[in-house]
Tab-separated table of C-alpha atoms in Angstrom:
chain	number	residue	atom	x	y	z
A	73	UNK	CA	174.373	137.596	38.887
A	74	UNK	CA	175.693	138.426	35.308
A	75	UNK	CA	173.552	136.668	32.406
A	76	UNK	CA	172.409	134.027	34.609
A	77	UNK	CA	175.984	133.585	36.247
A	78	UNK	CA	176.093	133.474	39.474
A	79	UNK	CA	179.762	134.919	41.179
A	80	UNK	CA	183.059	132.865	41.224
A	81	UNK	CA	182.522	130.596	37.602
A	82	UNK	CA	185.849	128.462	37.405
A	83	UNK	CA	186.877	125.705	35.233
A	84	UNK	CA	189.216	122.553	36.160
A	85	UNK	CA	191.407	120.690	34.186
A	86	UNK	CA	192.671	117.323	35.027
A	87	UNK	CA	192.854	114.115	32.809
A	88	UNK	CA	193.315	111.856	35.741
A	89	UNK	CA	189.642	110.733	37.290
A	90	UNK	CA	190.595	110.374	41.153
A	91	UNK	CA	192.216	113.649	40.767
A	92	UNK	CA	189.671	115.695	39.317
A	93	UNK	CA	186.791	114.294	41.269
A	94	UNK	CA	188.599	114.348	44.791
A	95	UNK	CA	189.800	118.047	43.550
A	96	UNK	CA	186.188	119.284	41.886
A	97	UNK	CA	184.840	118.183	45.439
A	98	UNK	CA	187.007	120.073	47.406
A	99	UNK	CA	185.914	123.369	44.671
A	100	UNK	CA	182.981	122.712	45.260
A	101	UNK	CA	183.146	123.774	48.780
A	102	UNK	CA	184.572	126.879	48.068
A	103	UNK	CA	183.227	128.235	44.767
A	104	UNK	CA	179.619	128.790	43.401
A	105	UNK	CA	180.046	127.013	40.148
A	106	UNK	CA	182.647	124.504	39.025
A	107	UNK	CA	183.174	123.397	35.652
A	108	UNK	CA	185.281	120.290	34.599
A	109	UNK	CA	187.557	119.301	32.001
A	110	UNK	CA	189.214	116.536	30.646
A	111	UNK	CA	191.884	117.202	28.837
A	112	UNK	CA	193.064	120.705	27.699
A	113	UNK	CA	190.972	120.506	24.306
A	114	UNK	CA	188.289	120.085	26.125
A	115	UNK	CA	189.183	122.900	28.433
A	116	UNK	CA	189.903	125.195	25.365
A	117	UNK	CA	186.092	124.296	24.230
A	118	UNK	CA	184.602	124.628	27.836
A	119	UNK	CA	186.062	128.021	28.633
A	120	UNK	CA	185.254	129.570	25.226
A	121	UNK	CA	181.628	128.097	25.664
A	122	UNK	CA	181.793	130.019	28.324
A	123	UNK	CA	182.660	133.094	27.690
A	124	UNK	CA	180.178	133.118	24.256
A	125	UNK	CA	177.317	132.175	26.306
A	126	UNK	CA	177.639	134.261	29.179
A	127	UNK	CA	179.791	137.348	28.138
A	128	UNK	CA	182.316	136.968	31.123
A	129	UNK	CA	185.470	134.404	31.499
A	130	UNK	CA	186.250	132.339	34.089
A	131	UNK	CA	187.300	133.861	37.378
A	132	UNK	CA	189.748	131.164	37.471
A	133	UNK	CA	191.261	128.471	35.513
A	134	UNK	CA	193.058	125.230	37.668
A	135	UNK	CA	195.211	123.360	34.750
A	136	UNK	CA	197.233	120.201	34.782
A	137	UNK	CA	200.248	120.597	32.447
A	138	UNK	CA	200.713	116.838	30.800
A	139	UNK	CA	197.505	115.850	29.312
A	140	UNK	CA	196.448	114.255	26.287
A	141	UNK	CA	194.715	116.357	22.910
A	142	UNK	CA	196.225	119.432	24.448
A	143	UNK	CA	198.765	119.949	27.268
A	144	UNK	CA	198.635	122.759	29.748
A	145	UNK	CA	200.544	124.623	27.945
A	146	UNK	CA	199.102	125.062	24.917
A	147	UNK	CA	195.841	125.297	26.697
A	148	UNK	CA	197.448	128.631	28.823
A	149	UNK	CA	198.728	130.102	25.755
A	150	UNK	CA	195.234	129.702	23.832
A	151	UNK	CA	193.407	131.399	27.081
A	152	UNK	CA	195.953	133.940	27.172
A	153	UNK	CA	195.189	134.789	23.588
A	154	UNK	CA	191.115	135.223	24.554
A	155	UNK	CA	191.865	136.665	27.739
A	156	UNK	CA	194.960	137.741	28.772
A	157	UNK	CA	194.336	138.753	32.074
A	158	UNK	CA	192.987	135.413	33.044
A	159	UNK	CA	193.905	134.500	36.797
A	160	UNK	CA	195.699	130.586	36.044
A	161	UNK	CA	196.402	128.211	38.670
A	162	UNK	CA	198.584	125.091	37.044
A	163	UNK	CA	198.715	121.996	39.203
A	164	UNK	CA	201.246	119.231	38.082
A	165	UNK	CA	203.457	116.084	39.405
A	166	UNK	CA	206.380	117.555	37.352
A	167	UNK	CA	208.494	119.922	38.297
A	168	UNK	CA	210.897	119.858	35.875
A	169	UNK	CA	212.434	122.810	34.467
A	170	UNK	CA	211.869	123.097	31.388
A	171	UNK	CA	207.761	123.297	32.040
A	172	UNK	CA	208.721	125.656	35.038
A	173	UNK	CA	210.020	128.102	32.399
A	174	UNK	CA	207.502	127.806	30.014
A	175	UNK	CA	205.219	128.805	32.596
A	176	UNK	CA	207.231	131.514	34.079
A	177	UNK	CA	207.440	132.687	30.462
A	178	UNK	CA	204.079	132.325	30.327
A	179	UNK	CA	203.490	134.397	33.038
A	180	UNK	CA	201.872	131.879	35.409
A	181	UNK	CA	202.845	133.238	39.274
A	182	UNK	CA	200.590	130.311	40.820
A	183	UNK	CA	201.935	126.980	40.515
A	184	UNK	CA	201.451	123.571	42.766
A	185	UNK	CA	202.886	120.274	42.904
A	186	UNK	CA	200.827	116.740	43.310
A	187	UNK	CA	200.366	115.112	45.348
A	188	UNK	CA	198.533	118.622	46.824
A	189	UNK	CA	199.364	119.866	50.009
A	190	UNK	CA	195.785	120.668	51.135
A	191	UNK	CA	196.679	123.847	53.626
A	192	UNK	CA	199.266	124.852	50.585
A	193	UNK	CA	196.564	124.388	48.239
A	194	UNK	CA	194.014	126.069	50.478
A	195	UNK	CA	195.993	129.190	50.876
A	196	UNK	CA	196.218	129.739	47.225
A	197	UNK	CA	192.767	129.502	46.310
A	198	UNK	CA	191.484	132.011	49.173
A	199	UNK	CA	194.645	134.364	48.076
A	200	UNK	CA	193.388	134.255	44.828
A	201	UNK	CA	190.073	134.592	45.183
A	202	UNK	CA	190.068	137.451	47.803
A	203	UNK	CA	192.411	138.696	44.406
A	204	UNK	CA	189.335	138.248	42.386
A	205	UNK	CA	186.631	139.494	44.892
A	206	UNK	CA	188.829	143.225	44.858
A	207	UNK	CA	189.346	143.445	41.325
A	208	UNK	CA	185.504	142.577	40.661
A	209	UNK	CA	184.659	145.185	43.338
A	210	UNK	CA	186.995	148.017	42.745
A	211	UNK	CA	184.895	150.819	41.804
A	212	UNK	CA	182.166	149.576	45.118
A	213	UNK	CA	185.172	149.515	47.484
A	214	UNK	CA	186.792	152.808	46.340
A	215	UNK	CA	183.285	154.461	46.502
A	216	UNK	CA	182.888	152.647	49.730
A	217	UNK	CA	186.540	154.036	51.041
A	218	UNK	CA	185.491	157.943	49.672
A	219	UNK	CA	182.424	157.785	51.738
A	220	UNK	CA	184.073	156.532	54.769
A	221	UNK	CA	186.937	159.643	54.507
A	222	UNK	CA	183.631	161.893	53.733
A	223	UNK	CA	181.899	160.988	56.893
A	224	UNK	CA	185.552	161.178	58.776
A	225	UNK	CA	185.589	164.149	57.189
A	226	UNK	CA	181.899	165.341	58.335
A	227	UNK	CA	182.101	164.155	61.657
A	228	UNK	CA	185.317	166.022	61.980
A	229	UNK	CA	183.678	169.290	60.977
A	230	UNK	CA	180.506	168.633	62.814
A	231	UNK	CA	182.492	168.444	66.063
A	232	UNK	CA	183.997	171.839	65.193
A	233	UNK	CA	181.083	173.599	64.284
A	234	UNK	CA	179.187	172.543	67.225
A	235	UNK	CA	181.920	174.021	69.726
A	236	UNK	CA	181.815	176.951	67.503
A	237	UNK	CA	177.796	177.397	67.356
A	238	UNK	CA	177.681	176.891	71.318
A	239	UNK	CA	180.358	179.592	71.572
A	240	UNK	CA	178.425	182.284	69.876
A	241	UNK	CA	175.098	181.515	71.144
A	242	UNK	CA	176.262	181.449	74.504
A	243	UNK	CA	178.390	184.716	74.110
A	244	UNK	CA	175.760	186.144	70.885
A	245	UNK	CA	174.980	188.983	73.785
A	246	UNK	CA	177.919	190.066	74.757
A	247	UNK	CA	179.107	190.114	71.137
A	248	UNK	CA	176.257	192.029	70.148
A	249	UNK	CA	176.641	194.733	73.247
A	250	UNK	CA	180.192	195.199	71.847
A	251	UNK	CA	179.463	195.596	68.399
């Protein structure tokens, strides 16, 4: 828990109703704390809110592109300003090329078309949040990786020294006569 946070904070952004409730249900299932937006100004507000409040972003943002106050767009760029290692999902009905480049130009890797394609949709929230869980636990999984090669490491020796050690006490006589 980080200032009162508990792990996996992410913010939705949807201007149609049926959408983001069927959607913030499904979130809900997988992740801790969902927040919900209604239009990219809002999202803008929520997410800095956020961050002021708490001192950490949003593990992930979920963004429509075409909404009113402030499109998806303009909401990713503004993010991207505060934050620009924010992890973005966009979801949109349009597929149309010239918001596919904006967003490839934005540097969004994670995009999905509506009407969702649950498994599709499923397998890119668990990809990115297994993303999330390793770059929030770096440091405890390399530490836990170095202590795993140390105790290879000790076991290894420990099975040579014990060979070793029953060697000389066994033969600690005979060495001694000849020496």
């Amino acid at each position: 828990e980080i200032n009162g946070v508990t792990d996996n904070p992410n913010i939705f952004v949807e201007d149609d109703l049926s959408i983001r409730t069927e959607i913030k249900e499904l979130l809900e299932e997988i992740f801790s704390i969902v927040y919900v937006a209604v239009d990219g100004k809002d999202g803008l507000e929520k997410y800095l809110d956020f961050y002021k409040k708490n001192s950490v972003y949003f593990d992930l943002v979920l963004s429509d592109i075409q909404m009113p106050n402030m499109d998806g767009i303009e909401l990713i760029k503004a993010i991207y300003k505060e934050n620009s290692n924010q992890k973005v999902l966009v979801l949109s009905a349009h597929n149309e090329s010239a918001y596919l480049m904006q967003l490839i130009n934005l540097g969004i890797r994670q995009f999905i078309l509506k009407p969702l394609d649950y498994n599709n949709f499923l397998d890119v929230i668990f990809k990115i949040n297994k993303d999330i869980y390793f770059e929030k636990n770096e440091e405890k999984i390399s530490a836990l990786i170095k202590l795993s090669d140390t105790l290879i490491l000790l076991n290894f020796s420990f099975c040579f020294v014990i060979p070793v050690f029953q060697f000389y006490r066994h033969n600690f006589f005979f060495i001694s006569f000849i020496t």
